């Protein structure tokens, strides 16, 4: 029971008192049919005893009592995820909201549930989940249905509000640019295949080559690091038939450039290279790197718009927002020698 000076009860308090999960409390609040009557009565009794009031997010937006948004993100120093988080914090601040970031080492069920519980205890107005990997799909289903939530880079098939960059179209633009320069085919150094971004770029690369009637070379799977790009580049540099490489991010491209240089393969005279992300340093690579730019600011603002729409219980233009990617042409692509 709430007393003067104490915090208001949260869904996790109801779950603890009733001896159930917060998902079960959410189902009771939403009159979900798959709840045993005895469990439903126990949850209702706990709600009454604690004085818990649901739909706090919409009420908080109207009254101004909560201006806090919770973010669930993988603990990462990679350019993409780090930039996305920075841009969302700025977009939220511009709208008058503070951001509480819950970082996890892995996007698994236990880690996400723990962070979500902490955010719910903070009585956040809504949640944003930056979920880049397929293994997070099951864990993300644990978020209570009554909590406003938007996913960034999540699973398009999950049926939740989602904002993502058009990875497929970005990859297609990169591969088309290389084919139009006169290259017979394009080799691809990919990111981890379990990442949605990486899978989209692989699909766009393969689809574009197939549509053009070109041979699809073996995929070179890596992580996102320059070191892995260098390892893949060492192999590619020894293959004279390789004249064009599409790297899944700019750091992989950096490693490829180093390996080609060490073998005396000139870029772009002997081998053309394209990256993805457009990191700030890309324009200063030798040669300046042609790449695909992701607008993390546009993603962040779109995610915030979707979230605010849920918090106001107002209609939104779409549950899924696809942000275009942009090819940035510099000096790392030329016709084959």
Coordinates of C-alpha atoms in Angstrom, one line a residue:
X1 CA 0.0 0.0 0.0
X2 CA 1.3 3.4 -0.9
X3 CA 2.2 5.8 1.9
X4 CA 3.1 9.4 2.0
X5 CA 6.6 9.9 0.7
X6 CA 6.9 6.5 -0.9
X7 CA 7.0 5.7 -4.6
X8 CA 3.8 4.7 -6.4
X9 CA 3.5 0.9 -6.9
X10 CA 4.8 -0.5 -10.1
X11 CA 3.7 -3.5 -12.2
X12 CA 6.7 -5.5 -10.7
X13 CA 5.3 -4.9 -7.2
X14 CA 2.0 -6.3 -8.2
X15 CA 3.8 -9.3 -9.8
X16 CA 5.9 -9.9 -6.7
X17 CA 2.9 -9.7 -4.3
X18 CA 0.8 -12.0 -6.5
X19 CA 3.6 -14.4 -7.1
X20 CA 3.4 -14.2 -10.9
X21 CA 5.5 -12.6 -13.7
X22 CA 5.0 -9.1 -14.9
X23 CA 3.8 -10.6 -18.2
X24 CA 1.0 -12.3 -16.3
X25 CA 0.0 -9.0 -14.7
X26 CA 0.0 -7.3 -18.1
X27 CA -2.3 -10.1 -19.5
X28 CA -4.7 -9.6 -16.6
X29 CA -4.8 -5.8 -17.1
X30 CA -5.5 -6.4 -20.8
X31 CA -8.2 -9.1 -20.2
X32 CA -6.1 -11.7 -22.0
X33 CA -8.1 -15.0 -22.1
X34 CA -5.1 -17.3 -21.4
X35 CA -5.0 -16.6 -17.7
X36 CA -6.4 -19.0 -15.1
X37 CA -9.3 -17.5 -13.1
X38 CA -7.5 -18.2 -9.8
X39 CA -4.4 -16.3 -11.0
X40 CA -6.6 -13.5 -12.3
X41 CA -8.2 -13.1 -8.9
X42 CA -4.9 -13.1 -7.2
X43 CA -3.5 -10.4 -9.4
X44 CA -6.6 -8.3 -9.0
X45 CA -6.3 -8.6 -5.3
X46 CA -2.7 -7.5 -5.4
X47 CA -3.6 -4.5 -7.6
X48 CA -6.3 -3.5 -5.1
X49 CA -4.0 -3.9 -2.1
X50 CA -1.2 -1.9 -3.6
X51 CA -3.4 0.7 -5.2
X52 CA -1.7 0.1 -8.5
X53 CA -3.0 2.2 -11.5
X54 CA -2.2 1.0 -15.0
X55 CA -1.8 3.1 -18.2
X56 CA 0.6 5.3 -16.4
X57 CA 2.5 6.2 -19.6
X58 CA -0.5 8.1 -21.2
X59 CA -1.4 9.7 -17.9
X60 CA 2.2 10.8 -17.3
X61 CA 2.4 12.5 -20.7
X62 CA -0.7 14.5 -20.0
X63 CA 0.2 15.5 -16.5
X64 CA 3.9 15.9 -17.0
X65 CA 4.7 13.7 -14.0
X66 CA 7.1 11.5 -16.0
X67 CA 9.5 12.7 -18.7
X68 CA 11.7 9.7 -18.7
X69 CA 12.2 7.2 -21.6
X70 CA 13.9 3.9 -21.0
X71 CA 16.3 2.5 -23.6
X72 CA 17.4 -1.1 -23.8
X73 CA 20.6 -1.4 -25.8
X74 CA 23.5 -3.8 -26.2
X75 CA 26.7 -2.5 -24.6
X76 CA 28.7 -1.6 -27.7
X77 CA 31.3 0.8 -28.9
X78 CA 30.5 0.1 -32.6
X79 CA 29.8 3.2 -34.6
X80 CA 26.3 2.3 -35.6
X81 CA 24.8 1.4 -32.3
X82 CA 26.7 4.1 -30.4
X83 CA 25.6 6.8 -32.9
X84 CA 22.0 5.6 -32.8
X85 CA 21.9 5.9 -29.0
X86 CA 23.5 9.4 -29.1
X87 CA 21.0 10.6 -31.7
X88 CA 18.0 9.3 -29.8
X89 CA 19.2 10.9 -26.5
X90 CA 19.4 14.2 -28.4
X91 CA 16.0 13.8 -30.0
X92 CA 14.4 13.0 -26.7
X93 CA 16.1 16.0 -25.0
X94 CA 14.8 18.2 -27.8
X95 CA 11.3 16.9 -27.0
X96 CA 11.7 17.5 -23.3
X97 CA 12.5 14.0 -22.2
X98 CA 15.3 12.5 -20.2
X99 CA 16.7 9.0 -21.2
X100 CA 17.6 6.2 -18.9
X101 CA 19.9 3.7 -20.7
X102 CA 19.9 0.1 -19.7
X103 CA 22.9 -1.6 -21.3
X104 CA 23.2 -5.4 -21.6
X105 CA 26.1 -7.5 -22.8
X106 CA 23.9 -9.8 -24.7
X107 CA 20.3 -9.4 -25.9
X108 CA 18.9 -12.5 -24.3
X109 CA 15.8 -13.2 -22.2
X110 CA 17.3 -12.8 -18.7
X111 CA 19.3 -9.6 -19.5
X112 CA 16.4 -7.9 -21.3
X113 CA 13.9 -8.8 -18.6
X114 CA 16.2 -7.4 -15.9
X115 CA 16.6 -4.1 -17.7
X116 CA 12.9 -3.9 -18.5
X117 CA 12.1 -4.5 -14.8
X118 CA 14.5 -1.7 -13.8
X119 CA 12.9 0.7 -16.3
X120 CA 9.4 -0.2 -15.1
X121 CA 10.4 0.5 -11.5
X122 CA 11.6 3.9 -12.6
X123 CA 8.1 4.4 -14.0
X124 CA 9.4 5.3 -17.5
X125 CA 6.9 6.8 -19.9
X126 CA 7.9 4.3 -22.6
X127 CA 10.7 2.1 -23.9
X128 CA 12.9 2.1 -27.0
X129 CA 14.8 -1.2 -27.7
X130 CA 17.8 -1.1 -30.0
X131 CA 17.7 -4.8 -31.0
X132 CA 20.2 -5.7 -33.8
X133 CA 20.3 -9.5 -33.4
X134 CA 17.9 -12.3 -34.2
X135 CA 18.5 -14.0 -30.8
X136 CA 16.7 -11.1 -29.1
X137 CA 13.4 -11.9 -30.7
X138 CA 12.2 -14.3 -28.0
X139 CA 13.4 -12.0 -25.2
X140 CA 11.6 -9.0 -26.7
X141 CA 8.3 -10.8 -26.4
X142 CA 8.6 -10.5 -22.7
X143 CA 7.9 -6.7 -22.7
X144 CA 4.5 -6.1 -21.2
X145 CA 1.8 -5.3 -23.7
X146 CA 0.6 -2.2 -21.9
X147 CA 4.1 -0.5 -22.1
X148 CA 4.6 1.9 -25.0
X149 CA 7.6 0.5 -26.9
X150 CA 9.4 1.0 -30.2
X151 CA 12.1 -1.2 -31.7
X152 CA 15.1 0.1 -33.6
X153 CA 16.8 -2.3 -36.0
X154 CA 14.6 -5.1 -34.7
X155 CA 12.8 -8.1 -36.4
X156 CA 10.4 -6.8 -39.1
X157 CA 8.3 -10.0 -38.5
X158 CA 7.8 -9.4 -34.8
X159 CA 4.7 -7.3 -35.3
X160 CA 5.9 -4.4 -33.0
X161 CA 6.4 -0.8 -34.0
X162 CA 9.8 -0.6 -35.7
X163 CA 12.2 1.9 -37.2
X164 CA 15.1 0.8 -39.3
X165 CA 17.4 1.9 -42.2
X166 CA 16.7 0.3 -45.6
X167 CA 19.7 -2.0 -45.5
X168 CA 18.7 -3.9 -48.6
X169 CA 18.3 -0.8 -50.7
X170 CA 21.6 0.6 -49.4
X171 CA 23.4 -2.6 -50.4
X172 CA 21.7 -2.7 -53.8
X173 CA 22.9 0.9 -54.5
X174 CA 26.5 0.0 -53.6
X175 CA 26.5 -3.2 -55.8
X176 CA 24.8 -1.4 -58.7
X177 CA 27.5 1.4 -58.5
X178 CA 30.2 -1.2 -58.9
X179 CA 28.5 -3.0 -61.7
X180 CA 27.9 0.2 -63.5
X181 CA 31.6 1.0 -63.2
X182 CA 32.2 -2.1 -65.4
X183 CA 33.0 -4.8 -62.8
X184 CA 31.9 -8.3 -63.7
X185 CA 30.9 -9.2 -60.1
X186 CA 31.3 -8.0 -56.5
X187 CA 32.7 -9.8 -53.5
X188 CA 31.1 -9.1 -50.1
X189 CA 32.7 -9.0 -46.7
X190 CA 29.7 -9.3 -44.4
X191 CA 29.1 -8.5 -40.7
X192 CA 27.8 -11.2 -38.3
X193 CA 25.0 -13.0 -40.1
X194 CA 22.8 -13.0 -37.0
X195 CA 22.5 -9.2 -37.1
X196 CA 19.4 -7.9 -39.0
X197 CA 21.5 -5.1 -40.6
X198 CA 24.1 -7.6 -41.9
X199 CA 21.4 -10.0 -43.2
X200 CA 19.7 -7.1 -45.1
X201 CA 23.0 -6.1 -46.7
X202 CA 23.7 -9.7 -47.7
X203 CA 20.3 -10.0 -49.2
X204 CA 20.7 -6.7 -51.2
X205 CA 24.2 -7.8 -52.5
X206 CA 23.1 -11.2 -53.6
X207 CA 19.8 -10.0 -55.1
X208 CA 21.4 -7.3 -57.2
X209 CA 24.0 -9.7 -58.6
X210 CA 21.4 -12.3 -59.4
X211 CA 19.1 -9.8 -61.1
X212 CA 22.0 -8.7 -63.3
X213 CA 22.8 -12.3 -64.2
X214 CA 26.2 -12.1 -62.6
X215 CA 28.1 -14.8 -60.7
X216 CA 27.6 -14.6 -56.9
X217 CA 31.0 -15.1 -55.2
X218 CA 31.3 -17.0 -51.9
X219 CA 30.3 -14.8 -48.9
X220 CA 33.1 -13.8 -46.6
X221 CA 31.5 -13.6 -43.1
X222 CA 33.3 -11.5 -40.5
X223 CA 32.5 -9.4 -37.5
X224 CA 32.4 -5.6 -37.7
X225 CA 36.1 -4.9 -37.0
X226 CA 38.9 -3.6 -39.2
X227 CA 41.0 -6.6 -38.1
X228 CA 38.4 -9.0 -39.6
X229 CA 38.3 -6.8 -42.7
X230 CA 42.1 -7.1 -42.9
X231 CA 41.9 -10.9 -42.6
X232 CA 39.4 -11.1 -45.4
X233 CA 41.3 -8.6 -47.5
X234 CA 44.5 -10.7 -47.3
X235 CA 42.7 -13.5 -49.0
X236 CA 41.0 -11.3 -51.6
X237 CA 44.3 -9.5 -52.3
X238 CA 45.8 -12.9 -53.5
X239 CA 43.0 -13.5 -56.0
X240 CA 43.6 -11.6 -59.3
X241 CA 40.0 -12.1 -60.4
X242 CA 38.8 -9.9 -57.5
X243 CA 38.2 -6.3 -58.9
X244 CA 35.4 -5.1 -56.6
X245 CA 34.6 -5.5 -52.9
X246 CA 31.5 -4.4 -50.9
X247 CA 32.3 -4.3 -47.2
X248 CA 29.4 -4.4 -44.7
X249 CA 30.8 -1.4 -42.8
X250 CA 33.6 1.2 -43.1
X251 CA 35.8 -0.5 -40.5
X252 CA 35.8 -3.7 -42.5
X253 CA 36.6 -1.6 -45.6
X254 CA 39.5 0.0 -43.8
X255 CA 41.0 -3.5 -43.1
X256 CA 40.4 -4.5 -46.7
X257 CA 42.2 -1.4 -47.9
X258 CA 45.2 -2.1 -45.7
X259 CA 45.5 -5.7 -47.0
X260 CA 45.2 -4.7 -50.6
X261 CA 47.9 -2.0 -50.1
X262 CA 50.3 -4.5 -48.6
X263 CA 49.9 -6.8 -51.6
X264 CA 50.5 -4.0 -54.1
X265 CA 46.8 -4.0 -55.3
X266 CA 46.0 -0.3 -55.9
X267 CA 42.6 1.1 -55.0
X268 CA 40.7 2.0 -57.1
X269 CA 43.0 1.2 -60.1
X270 CA 43.2 -2.6 -59.4
X271 CA 40.4 -3.1 -56.9
X272 CA 37.3 -0.9 -56.1
X273 CA 36.0 -0.9 -52.6
X274 CA 32.8 0.4 -51.1
X275 CA 31.9 0.5 -47.4
X276 CA 28.7 1.2 -45.3
X277 CA 27.9 3.7 -42.5
X278 CA 29.9 6.7 -43.7
X279 CA 31.9 7.1 -40.5
X280 CA 33.4 10.6 -40.0
X281 CA 36.8 9.3 -41.0
X282 CA 35.7 7.7 -44.3
X283 CA 36.4 10.9 -46.3
X284 CA 40.0 10.8 -45.0
X285 CA 40.8 7.2 -45.9
X286 CA 43.4 6.7 -48.7
X287 CA 41.6 6.9 -51.0
X288 CA 38.5 8.6 -49.7
X289 CA 36.0 5.9 -49.3
X290 CA 32.8 5.5 -51.3
X291 CA 30.2 4.3 -48.8
X292 CA 26.5 4.1 -47.9
X293 CA 25.3 6.7 -45.3
X294 CA 22.8 5.8 -42.6
X295 CA 20.9 8.8 -41.1
X296 CA 20.8 7.8 -37.5
X297 CA 19.2 11.2 -36.7
X298 CA 16.3 10.4 -38.9
X299 CA 15.9 7.0 -37.3
X300 CA 16.0 8.5 -33.8
X301 CA 13.4 11.1 -34.6
X302 CA 11.1 8.6 -36.3
X303 CA 11.4 6.3 -33.3
X304 CA 10.5 9.1 -30.9
X305 CA 7.5 10.1 -33.0
X306 CA 6.1 6.5 -32.9
X307 CA 6.7 6.3 -29.1
X308 CA 5.0 9.6 -28.4
X309 CA 2.0 8.5 -30.5
X310 CA 1.6 5.4 -28.4
X311 CA 2.0 7.4 -25.2
X312 CA -0.7 9.8 -26.3
X313 CA -2.8 6.9 -27.5
X314 CA -3.0 8.7 -30.8
X315 CA -2.9 7.2 -34.3
X316 CA 0.5 7.2 -36.0
X317 CA 1.2 7.2 -39.7
X318 CA 2.7 3.7 -39.7
X319 CA 3.9 1.0 -37.3
X320 CA 7.0 0.4 -39.4
X321 CA 9.2 3.3 -40.6
X322 CA 11.9 2.5 -43.2
X323 CA 14.6 5.3 -43.4
X324 CA 16.4 5.5 -46.8
X325 CA 20.1 4.9 -47.1
X326 CA 22.3 7.2 -49.3
X327 CA 25.2 6.3 -51.5
X328 CA 28.1 8.7 -51.0
X329 CA 30.5 8.6 -53.9
X330 CA 34.1 9.5 -53.3
X331 CA 37.3 8.1 -54.8
X332 CA 37.5 4.4 -54.1
X333 CA 35.6 3.1 -57.2
X334 CA 36.9 3.1 -60.8
X335 CA 36.4 0.9 -63.9
X336 CA 38.4 -2.3 -63.8
X337 CA 41.9 -2.1 -65.3

